mmCIF file of C-alpha atoms in Angstrom:
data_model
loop_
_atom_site.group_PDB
_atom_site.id
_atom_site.type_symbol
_atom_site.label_atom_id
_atom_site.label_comp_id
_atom_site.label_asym_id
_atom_site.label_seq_id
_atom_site.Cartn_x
_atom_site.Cartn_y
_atom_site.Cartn_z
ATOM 1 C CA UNK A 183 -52.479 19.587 38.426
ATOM 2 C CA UNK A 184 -48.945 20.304 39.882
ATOM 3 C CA UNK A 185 -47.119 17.734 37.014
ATOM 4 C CA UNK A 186 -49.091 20.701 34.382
ATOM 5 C CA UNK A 187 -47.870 23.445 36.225
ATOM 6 C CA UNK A 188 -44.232 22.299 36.090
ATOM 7 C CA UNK A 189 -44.139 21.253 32.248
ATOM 8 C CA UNK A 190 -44.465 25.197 31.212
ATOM 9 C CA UNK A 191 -42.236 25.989 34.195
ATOM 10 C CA UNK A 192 -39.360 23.311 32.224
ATOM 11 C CA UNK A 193 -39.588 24.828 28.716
ATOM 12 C CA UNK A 194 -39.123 28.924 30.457
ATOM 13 C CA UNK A 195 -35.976 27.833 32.237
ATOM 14 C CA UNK A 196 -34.752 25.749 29.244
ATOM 15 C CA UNK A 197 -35.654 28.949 26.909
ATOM 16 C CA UNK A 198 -33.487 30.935 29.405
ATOM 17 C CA UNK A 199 -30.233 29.357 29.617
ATOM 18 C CA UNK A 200 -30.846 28.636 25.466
ATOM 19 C CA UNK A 201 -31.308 32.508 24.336
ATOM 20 C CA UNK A 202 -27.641 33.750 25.171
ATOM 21 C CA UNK A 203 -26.468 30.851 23.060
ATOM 22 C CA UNK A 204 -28.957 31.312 20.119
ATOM 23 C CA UNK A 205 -29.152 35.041 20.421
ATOM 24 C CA UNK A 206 -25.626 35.765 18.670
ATOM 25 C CA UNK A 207 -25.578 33.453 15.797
ATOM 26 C CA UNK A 208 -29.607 34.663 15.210
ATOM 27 C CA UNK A 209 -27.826 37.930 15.053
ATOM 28 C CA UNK A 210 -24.926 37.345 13.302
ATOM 29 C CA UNK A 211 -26.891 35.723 10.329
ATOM 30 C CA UNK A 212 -29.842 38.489 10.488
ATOM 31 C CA UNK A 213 -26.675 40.842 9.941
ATOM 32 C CA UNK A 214 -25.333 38.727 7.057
ATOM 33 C CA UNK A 215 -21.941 40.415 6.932
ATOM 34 C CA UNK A 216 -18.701 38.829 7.286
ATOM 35 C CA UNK A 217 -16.538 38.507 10.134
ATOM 36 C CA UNK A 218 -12.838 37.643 11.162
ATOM 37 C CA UNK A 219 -11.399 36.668 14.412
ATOM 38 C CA UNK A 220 -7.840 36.434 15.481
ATOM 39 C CA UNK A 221 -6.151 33.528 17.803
ATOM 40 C CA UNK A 222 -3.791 36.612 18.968
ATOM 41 C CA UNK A 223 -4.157 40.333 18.894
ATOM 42 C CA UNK A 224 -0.385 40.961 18.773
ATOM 43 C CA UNK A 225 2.506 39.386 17.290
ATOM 44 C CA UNK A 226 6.150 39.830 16.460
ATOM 45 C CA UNK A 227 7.959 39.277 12.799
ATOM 46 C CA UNK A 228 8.484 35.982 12.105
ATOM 47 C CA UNK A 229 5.655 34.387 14.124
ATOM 48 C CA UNK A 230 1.931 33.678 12.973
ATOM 49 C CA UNK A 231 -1.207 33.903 13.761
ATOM 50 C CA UNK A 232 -4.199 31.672 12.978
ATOM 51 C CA UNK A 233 -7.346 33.656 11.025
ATOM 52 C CA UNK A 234 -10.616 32.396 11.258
ATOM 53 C CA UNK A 235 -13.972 33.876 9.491
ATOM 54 C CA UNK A 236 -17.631 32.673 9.334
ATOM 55 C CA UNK A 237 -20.651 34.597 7.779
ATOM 56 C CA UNK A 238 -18.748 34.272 4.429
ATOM 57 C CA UNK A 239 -20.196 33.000 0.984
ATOM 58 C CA UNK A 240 -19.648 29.434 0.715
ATOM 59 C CA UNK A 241 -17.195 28.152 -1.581
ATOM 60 C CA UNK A 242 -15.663 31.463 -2.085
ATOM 61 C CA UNK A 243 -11.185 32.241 -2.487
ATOM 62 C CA UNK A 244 -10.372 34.689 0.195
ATOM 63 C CA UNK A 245 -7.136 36.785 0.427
ATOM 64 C CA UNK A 246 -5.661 37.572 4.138
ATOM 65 C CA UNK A 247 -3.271 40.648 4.304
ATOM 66 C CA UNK A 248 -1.694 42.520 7.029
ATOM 67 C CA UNK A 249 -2.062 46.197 6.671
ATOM 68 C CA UNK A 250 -0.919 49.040 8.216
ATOM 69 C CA UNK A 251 -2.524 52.605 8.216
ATOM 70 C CA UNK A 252 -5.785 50.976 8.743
ATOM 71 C CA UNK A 253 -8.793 50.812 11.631
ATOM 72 C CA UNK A 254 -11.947 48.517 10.912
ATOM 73 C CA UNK A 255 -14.088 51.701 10.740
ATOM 74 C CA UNK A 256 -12.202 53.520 7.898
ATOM 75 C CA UNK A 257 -11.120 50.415 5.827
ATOM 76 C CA UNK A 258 -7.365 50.347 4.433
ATOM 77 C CA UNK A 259 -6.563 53.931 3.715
ATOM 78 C CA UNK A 260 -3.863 53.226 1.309
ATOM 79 C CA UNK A 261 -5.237 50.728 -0.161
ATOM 80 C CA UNK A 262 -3.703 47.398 -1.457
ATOM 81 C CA UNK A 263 -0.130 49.894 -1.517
ATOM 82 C CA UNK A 264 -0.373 49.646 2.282
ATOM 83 C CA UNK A 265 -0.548 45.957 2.580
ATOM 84 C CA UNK A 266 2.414 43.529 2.833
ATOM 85 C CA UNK A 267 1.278 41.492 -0.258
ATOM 86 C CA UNK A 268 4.123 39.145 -1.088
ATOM 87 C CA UNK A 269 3.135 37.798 2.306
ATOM 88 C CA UNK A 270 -0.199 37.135 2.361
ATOM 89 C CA UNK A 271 -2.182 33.891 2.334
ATOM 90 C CA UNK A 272 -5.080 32.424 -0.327
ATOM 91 C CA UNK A 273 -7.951 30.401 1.512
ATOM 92 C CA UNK A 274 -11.090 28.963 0.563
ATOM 93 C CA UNK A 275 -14.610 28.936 2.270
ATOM 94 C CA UNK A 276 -15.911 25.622 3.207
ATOM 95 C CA UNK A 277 -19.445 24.855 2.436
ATOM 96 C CA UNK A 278 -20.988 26.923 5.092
ATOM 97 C CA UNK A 279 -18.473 30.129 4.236
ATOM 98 C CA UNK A 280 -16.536 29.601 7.487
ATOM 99 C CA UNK A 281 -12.468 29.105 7.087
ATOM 100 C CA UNK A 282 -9.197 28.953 9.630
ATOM 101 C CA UNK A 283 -6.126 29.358 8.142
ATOM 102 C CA UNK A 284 -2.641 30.386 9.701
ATOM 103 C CA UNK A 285 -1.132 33.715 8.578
ATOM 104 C CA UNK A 286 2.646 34.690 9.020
ATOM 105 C CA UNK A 287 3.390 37.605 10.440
ATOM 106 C CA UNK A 288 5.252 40.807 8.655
ATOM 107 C CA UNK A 289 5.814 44.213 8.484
ATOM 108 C CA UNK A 290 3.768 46.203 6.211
ATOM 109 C CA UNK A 291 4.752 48.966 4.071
ATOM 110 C CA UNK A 292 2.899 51.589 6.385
ATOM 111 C CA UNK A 293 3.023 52.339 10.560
ATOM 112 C CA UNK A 294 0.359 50.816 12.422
ATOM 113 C CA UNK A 295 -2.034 51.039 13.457
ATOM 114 C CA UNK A 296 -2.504 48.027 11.744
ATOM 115 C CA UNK A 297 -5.515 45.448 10.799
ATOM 116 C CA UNK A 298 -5.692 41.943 8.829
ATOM 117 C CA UNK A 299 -7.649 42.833 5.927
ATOM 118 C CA UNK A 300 -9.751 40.032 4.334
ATOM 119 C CA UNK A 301 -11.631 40.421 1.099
ATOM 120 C CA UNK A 302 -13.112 38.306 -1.462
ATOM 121 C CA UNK A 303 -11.316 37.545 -4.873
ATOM 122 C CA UNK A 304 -13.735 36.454 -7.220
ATOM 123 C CA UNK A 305 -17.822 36.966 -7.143
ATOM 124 C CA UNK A 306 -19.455 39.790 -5.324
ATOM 125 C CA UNK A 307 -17.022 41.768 -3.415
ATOM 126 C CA UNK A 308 -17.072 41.690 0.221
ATOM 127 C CA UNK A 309 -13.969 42.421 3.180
ATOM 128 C CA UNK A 310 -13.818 42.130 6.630
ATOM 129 C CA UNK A 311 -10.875 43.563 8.915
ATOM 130 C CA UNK A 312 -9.951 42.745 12.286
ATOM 131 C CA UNK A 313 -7.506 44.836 14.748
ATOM 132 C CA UNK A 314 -4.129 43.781 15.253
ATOM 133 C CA UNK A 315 -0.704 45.425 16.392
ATOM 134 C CA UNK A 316 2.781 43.991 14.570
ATOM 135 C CA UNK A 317 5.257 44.258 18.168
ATOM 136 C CA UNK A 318 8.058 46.544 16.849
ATOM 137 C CA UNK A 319 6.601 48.387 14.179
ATOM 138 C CA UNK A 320 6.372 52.259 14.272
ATOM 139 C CA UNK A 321 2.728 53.778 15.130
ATOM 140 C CA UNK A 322 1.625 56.860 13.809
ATOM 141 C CA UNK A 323 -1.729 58.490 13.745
ATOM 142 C CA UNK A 324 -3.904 58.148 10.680
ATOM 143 C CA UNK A 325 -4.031 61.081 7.846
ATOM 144 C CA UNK A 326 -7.003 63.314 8.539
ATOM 145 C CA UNK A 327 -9.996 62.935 6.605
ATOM 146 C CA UNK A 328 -10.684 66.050 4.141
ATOM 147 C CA UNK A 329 -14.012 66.428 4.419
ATOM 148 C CA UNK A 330 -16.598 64.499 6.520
ATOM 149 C CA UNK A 331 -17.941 64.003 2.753
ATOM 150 C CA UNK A 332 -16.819 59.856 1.911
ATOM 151 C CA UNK A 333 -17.609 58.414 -1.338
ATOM 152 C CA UNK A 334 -18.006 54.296 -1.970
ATOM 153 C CA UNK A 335 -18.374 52.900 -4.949
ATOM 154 C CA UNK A 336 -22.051 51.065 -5.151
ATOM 155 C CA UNK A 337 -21.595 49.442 -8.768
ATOM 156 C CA UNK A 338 -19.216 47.364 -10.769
ATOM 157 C CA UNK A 339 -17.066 49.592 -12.970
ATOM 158 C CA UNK A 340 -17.018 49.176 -16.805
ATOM 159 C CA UNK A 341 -15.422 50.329 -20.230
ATOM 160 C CA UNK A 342 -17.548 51.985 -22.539
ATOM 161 C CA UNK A 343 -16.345 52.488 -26.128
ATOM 162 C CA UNK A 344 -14.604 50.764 -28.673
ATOM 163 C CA UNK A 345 -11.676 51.254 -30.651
ATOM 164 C CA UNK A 346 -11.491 52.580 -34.515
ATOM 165 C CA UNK A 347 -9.689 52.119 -37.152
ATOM 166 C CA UNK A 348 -6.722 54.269 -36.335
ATOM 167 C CA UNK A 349 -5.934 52.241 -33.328
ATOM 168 C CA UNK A 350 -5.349 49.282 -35.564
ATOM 169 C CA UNK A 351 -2.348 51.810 -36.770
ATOM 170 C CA UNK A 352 -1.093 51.759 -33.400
ATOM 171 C CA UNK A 353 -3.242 54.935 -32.478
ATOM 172 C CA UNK A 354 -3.739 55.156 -28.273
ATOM 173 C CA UNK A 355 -6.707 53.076 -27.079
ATOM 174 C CA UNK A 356 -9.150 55.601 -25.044
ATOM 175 C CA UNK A 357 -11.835 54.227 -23.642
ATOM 176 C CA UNK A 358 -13.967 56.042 -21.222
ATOM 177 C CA UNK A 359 -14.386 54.764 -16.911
ATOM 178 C CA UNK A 360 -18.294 54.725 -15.741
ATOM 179 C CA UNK A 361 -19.031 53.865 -12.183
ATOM 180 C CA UNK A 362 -21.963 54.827 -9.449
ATOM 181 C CA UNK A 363 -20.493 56.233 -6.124
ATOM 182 C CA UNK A 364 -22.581 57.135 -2.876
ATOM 183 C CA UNK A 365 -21.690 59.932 -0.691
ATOM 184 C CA UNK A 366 -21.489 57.688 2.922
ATOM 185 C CA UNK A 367 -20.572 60.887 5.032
ATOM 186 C CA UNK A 368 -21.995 63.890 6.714
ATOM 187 C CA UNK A 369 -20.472 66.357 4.180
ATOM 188 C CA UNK A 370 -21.573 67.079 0.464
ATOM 189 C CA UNK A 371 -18.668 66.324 -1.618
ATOM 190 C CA UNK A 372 -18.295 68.769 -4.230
ATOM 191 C CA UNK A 373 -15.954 68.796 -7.071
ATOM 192 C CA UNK A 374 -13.946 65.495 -6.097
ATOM 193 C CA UNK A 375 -10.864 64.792 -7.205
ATOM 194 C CA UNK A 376 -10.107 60.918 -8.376
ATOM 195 C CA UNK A 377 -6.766 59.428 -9.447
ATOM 196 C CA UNK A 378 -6.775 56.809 -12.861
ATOM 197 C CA UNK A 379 -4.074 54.533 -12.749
ATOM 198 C CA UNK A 380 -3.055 52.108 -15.588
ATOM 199 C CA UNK A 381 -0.821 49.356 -15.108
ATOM 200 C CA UNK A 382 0.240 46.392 -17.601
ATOM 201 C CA UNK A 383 0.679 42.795 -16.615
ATOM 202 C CA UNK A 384 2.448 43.209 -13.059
ATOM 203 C CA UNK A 385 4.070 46.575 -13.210
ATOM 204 C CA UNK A 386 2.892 49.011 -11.231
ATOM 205 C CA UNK A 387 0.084 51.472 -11.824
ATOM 206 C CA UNK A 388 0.891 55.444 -13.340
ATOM 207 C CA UNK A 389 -1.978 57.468 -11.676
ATOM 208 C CA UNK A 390 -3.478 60.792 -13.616
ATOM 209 C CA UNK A 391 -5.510 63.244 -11.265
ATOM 210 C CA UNK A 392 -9.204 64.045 -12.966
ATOM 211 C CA UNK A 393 -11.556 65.731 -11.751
ATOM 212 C CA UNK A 394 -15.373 65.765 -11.520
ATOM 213 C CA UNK A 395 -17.976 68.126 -12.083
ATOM 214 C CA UNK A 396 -20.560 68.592 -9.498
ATOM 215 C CA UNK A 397 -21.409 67.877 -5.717
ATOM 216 C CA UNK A 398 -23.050 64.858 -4.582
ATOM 217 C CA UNK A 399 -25.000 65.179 -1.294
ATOM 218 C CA UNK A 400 -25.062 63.017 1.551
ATOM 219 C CA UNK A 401 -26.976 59.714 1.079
ATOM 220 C CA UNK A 402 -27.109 61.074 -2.520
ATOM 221 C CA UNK A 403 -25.326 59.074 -5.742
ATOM 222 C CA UNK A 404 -24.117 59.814 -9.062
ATOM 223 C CA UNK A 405 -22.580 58.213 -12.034
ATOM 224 C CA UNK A 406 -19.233 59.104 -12.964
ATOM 225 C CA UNK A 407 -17.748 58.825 -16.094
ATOM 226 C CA UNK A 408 -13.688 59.616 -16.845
ATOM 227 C CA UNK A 409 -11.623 59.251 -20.005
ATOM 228 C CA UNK A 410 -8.925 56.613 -20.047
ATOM 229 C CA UNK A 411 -6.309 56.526 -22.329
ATOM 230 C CA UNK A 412 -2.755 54.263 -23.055
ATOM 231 C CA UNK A 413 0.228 54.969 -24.846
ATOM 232 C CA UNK A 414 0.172 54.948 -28.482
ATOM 233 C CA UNK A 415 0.887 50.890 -29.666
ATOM 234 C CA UNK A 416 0.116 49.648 -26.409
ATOM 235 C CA UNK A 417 -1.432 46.081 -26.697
ATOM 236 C CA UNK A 418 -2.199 43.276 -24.082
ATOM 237 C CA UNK A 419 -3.409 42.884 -21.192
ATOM 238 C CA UNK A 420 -4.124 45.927 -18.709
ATOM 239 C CA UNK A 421 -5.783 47.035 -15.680
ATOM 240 C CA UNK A 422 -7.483 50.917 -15.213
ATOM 241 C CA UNK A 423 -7.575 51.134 -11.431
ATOM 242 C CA UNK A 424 -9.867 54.257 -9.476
ATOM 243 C CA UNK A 425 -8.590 55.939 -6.083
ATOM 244 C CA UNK A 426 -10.085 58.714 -4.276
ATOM 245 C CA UNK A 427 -8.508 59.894 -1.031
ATOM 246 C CA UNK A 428 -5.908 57.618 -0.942
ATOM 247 C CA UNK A 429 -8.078 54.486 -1.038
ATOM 248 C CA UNK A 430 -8.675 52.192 -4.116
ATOM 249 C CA UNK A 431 -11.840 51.659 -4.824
ATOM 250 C CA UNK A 432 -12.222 49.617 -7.935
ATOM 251 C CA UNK A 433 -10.329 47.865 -10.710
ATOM 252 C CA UNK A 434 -11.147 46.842 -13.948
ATOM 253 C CA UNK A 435 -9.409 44.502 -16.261
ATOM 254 C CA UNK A 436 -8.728 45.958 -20.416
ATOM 255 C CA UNK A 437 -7.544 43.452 -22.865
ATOM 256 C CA UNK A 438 -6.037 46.208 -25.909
ATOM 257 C CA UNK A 439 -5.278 44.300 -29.416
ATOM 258 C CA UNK A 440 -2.269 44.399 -31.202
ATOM 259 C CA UNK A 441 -2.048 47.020 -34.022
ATOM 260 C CA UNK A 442 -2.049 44.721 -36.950
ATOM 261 C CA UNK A 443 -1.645 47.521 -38.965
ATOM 262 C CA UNK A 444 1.931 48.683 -37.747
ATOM 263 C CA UNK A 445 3.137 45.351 -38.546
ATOM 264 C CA UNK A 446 1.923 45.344 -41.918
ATOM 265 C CA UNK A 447 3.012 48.356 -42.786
ATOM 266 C CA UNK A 448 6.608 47.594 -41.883
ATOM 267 C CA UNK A 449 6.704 44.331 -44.375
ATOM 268 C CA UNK A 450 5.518 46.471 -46.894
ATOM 269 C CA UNK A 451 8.311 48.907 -46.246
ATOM 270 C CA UNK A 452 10.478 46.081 -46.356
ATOM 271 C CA UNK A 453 9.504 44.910 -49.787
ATOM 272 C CA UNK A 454 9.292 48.536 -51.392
ATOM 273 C CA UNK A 455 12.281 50.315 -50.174
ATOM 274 C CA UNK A 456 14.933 47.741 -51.002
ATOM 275 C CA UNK A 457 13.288 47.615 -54.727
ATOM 276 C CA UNK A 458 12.854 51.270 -55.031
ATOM 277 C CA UNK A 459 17.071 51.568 -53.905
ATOM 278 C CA UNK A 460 17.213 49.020 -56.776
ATOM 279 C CA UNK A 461 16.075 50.777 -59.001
ATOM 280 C CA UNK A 462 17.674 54.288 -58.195
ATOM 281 C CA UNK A 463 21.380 52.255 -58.064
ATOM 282 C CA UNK A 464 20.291 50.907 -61.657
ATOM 283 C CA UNK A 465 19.523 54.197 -63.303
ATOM 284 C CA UNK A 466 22.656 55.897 -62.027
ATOM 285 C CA UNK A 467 24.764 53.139 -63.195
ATOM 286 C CA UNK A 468 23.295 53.715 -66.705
ATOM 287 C CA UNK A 469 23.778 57.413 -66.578
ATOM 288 C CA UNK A 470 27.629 57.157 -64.988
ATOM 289 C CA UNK A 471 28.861 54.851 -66.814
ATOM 290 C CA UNK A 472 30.919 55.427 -70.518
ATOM 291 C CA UNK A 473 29.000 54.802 -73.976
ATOM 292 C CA UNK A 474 31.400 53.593 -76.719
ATOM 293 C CA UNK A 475 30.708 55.465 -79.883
ATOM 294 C CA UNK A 476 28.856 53.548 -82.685
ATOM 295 C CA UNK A 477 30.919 52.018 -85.667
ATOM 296 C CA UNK A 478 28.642 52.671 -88.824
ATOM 297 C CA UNK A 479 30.310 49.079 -89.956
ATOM 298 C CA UNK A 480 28.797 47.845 -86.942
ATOM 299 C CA UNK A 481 31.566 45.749 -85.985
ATOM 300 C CA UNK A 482 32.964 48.181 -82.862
ATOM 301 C CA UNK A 483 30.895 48.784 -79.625
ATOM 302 C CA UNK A 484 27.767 47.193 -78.775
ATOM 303 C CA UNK A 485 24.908 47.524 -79.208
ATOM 304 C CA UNK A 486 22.954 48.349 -76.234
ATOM 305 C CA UNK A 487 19.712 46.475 -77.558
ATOM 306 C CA UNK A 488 19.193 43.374 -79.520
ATOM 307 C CA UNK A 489 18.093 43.836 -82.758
ATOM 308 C CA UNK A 490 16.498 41.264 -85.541
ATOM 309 C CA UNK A 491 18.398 41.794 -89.022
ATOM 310 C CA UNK A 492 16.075 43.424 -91.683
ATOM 311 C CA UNK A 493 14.365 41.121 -93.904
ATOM 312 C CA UNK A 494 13.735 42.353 -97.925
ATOM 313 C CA UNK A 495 11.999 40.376 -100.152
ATOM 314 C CA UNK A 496 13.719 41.264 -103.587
ATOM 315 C CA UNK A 497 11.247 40.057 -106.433
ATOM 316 C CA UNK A 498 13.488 40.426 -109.819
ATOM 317 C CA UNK A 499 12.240 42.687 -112.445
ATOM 318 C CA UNK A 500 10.631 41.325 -115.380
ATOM 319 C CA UNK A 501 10.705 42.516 -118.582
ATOM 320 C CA UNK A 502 7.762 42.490 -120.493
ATOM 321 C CA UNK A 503 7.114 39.619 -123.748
ATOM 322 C CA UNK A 504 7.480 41.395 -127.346
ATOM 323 C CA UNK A 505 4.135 39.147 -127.869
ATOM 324 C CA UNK A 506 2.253 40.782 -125.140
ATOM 325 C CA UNK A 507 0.473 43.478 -125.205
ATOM 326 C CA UNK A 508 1.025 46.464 -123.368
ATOM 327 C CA UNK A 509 -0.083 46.838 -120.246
ATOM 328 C CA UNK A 510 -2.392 49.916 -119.213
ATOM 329 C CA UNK A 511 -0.785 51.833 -116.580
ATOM 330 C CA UNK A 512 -4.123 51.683 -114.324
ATOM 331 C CA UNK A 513 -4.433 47.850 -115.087
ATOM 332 C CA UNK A 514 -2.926 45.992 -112.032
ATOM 333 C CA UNK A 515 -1.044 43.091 -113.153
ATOM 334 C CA UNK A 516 -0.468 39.997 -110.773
ATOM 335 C CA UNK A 517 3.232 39.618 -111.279
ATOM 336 C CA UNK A 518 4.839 35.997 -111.835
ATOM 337 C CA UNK A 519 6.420 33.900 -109.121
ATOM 338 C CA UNK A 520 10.354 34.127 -109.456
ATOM 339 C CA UNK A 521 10.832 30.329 -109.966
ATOM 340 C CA UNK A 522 8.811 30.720 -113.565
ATOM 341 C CA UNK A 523 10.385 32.866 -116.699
ATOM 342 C CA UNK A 524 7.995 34.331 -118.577
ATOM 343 C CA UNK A 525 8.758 32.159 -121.152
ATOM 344 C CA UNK A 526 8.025 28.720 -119.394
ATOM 345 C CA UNK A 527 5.012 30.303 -117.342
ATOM 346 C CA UNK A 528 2.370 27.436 -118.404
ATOM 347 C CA UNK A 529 -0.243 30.506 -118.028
ATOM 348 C CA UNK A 530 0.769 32.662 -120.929
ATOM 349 C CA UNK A 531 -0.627 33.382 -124.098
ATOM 350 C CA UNK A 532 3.190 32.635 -125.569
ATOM 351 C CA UNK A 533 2.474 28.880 -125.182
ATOM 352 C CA UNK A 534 -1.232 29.113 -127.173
ATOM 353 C CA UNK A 535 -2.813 27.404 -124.480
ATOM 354 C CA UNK A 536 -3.481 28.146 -121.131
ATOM 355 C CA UNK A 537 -3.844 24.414 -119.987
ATOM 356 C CA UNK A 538 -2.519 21.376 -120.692
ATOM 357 C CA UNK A 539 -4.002 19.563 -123.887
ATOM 358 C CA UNK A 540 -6.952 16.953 -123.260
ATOM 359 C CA UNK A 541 -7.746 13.839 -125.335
ATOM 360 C CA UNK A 542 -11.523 14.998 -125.850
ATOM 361 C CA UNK A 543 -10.411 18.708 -127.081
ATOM 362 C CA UNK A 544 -11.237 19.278 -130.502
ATOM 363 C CA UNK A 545 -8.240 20.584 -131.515
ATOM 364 C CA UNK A 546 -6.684 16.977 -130.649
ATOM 365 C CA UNK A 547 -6.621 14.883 -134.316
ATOM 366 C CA UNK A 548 -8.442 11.712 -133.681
ATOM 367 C CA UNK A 549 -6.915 8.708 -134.038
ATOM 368 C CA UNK A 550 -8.829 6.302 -135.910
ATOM 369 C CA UNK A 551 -8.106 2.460 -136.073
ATOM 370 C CA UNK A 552 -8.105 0.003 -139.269
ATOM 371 C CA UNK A 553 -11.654 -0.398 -140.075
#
């Protein structure tokens, strides 16, 4: 009866010391959200520190930054412009989406107070940050928030439109910028004011200020759409980037043509403009130069065309038989080739025949034999 009595007692005292070790990693993947630790929470330039995460998506490329202006609550204020990026470090999530990875340790572009900022390159996105203080940096206190209003982004961003036929003519691309934001504050926002930035290849962005239309209430979303537009013949490969109070909140890769039609147009105008100067030159050569005057003999000057001599057929006149009759003046006569006279002309009645004699004609004597 005792040996029952103990069993239970063995499995409530194991269950004890188990639960504080279960309880946080029961937690931590009920919570599904990333997290970062660091081996030191202060460093000095030069040194490094060793980053390690768990809770991430497995398989995944991660990018570690140091950032200043930044606390874990409000994100990186200044977005990626706050980071020091030529510094940062590329890992990769093992198979259960943990990583450790050493990070080298700089001064970023803004005061502290300062965070490593993790985030997620490809895929769904997802960050983490974790406090940390860069020894000999300048502190200052973070930019006050305007309104208690704060606006995330809760969809991918896209292009809508397409381009026309002028654009092939090196006419500016426009396209316009939809998104979904979420008010995440206490405040309504109303009338916010977003910044569009373009940038091409690695330069960097040129912002434009635009403003919306309307107030979104807390917990409330909307879908905002903004007109982007590049410089007339811009082609290749750009990215439209979206900031609202100093944060970045989304970026969106545009692949622009090249304007065909620009290019054609200038081998045209390369063709038709040199023959059209041609051909002006030639007619004021014509017109400036001196004309010799004509000889009538035709032997001085010449000519300015080429000309065939004129051909005459001269038939000689033929005056008519005293044997013939005379000829009716409306009676067309076929008049006799110039080799034959009318005299030897084997057609006329001069002759008495009009063909040459045959043996059977009976005005041929016959020629009879001795009999």
């Amino acid at each position: 009866m005792r040996g029952k009595l103990r069993i239970p007692a063995l499995v409530a005292v194991l269950a004890l010391v188990l639960a504080p070790l279960v309880g946080p990693v029961s937690a931590a993947s009920a919570a599904g959200k990333p997290s970062v630790k660091l081996s030191k929470s202060q460093a000095g330039t030069g040194g490094s520190i060793t980053v390690t995460g768990s809770g991430w998506r497995p398989k995944t490329l991660l990018m570690m930054l140091i950032c200043g202006q930044s606390v874990p609550s409000r994100g990186v204020v200044g977005g990626t412009n706050s980071c020091a990026n030529s510094d940062g470090r590329a890992v990769t999530t093992d198979a259960k989406g943990n990583f450790s990875k050493q990070l080298p340790v700089t001064e970023p572009p803004k005061p502290c107070p300062c965070v490593v900022h993790v985030a997620t390159v490809t895929g769904e996105k997802a960050d983490a940050d974790a406090i940390f203080m860069v020894a000999g940096h300048s502190v200052e206190p973070l930019p006050k928030e305007e309104s208690g209003g704060r606006l995330s982004v809760l969809t991918d961003t896209r292009l809508d439109g397409s381009s026309g036929l002028l654009t092939w003519f090196g006419s500016p691309p426009s396209r316009t910028l939809v998104f979904t934001v979420g008010n995440v504050g206490t405040a309504p926002v109303k009338n916010p004011v977003f910044q569009v930035g373009t940038s091409h290849g690695v330069f960097a962005p040129q912002w434009e200020e635009q403003q919306w239309r309307g107030t979104i209430a807390p917990g409330r979303k909307a879908q905002i759409k903004l007109p982007v537009e590049l410089s007339a013949g811009a082609h290749g490969d750009y990215t439209v980037s979206l900031k609202y109070g100093g944060k970045v909140l989304a970026e969106q890769p545009w692949g622009v043509g090249r304007p065909w039609g620009v290019t054609l147009f200038w081998i045209l105008l390369c063709v038709v403009v040199p023959g059209a100067v041609f051909r002006i030159g030639m007619a004021v050569v014509d017109r400036v130069r001196p004309h010799r005057p004509h000889r009538p003999n035709g032997r001085g000057g010449r000519h300015r065309g080429f000309r065939l001599p004129e051909l005459t057929v001269r038939i000689p006149k033929l005056s008519p038989s005293p044997a013939s009759p005379p000829v009716s003046p409306k009676t067309s006569t076929t008049p006799s080739l110039p080799w034959f006279t009318p005299d030897s002309d084997p057609g006329t009645v001069a002759n008495g025949q009009l063909s040459a004699p045959q043996e059977n004609s009976p005005t041929t004597p016959t020629r009879k034999g001795n009999t």
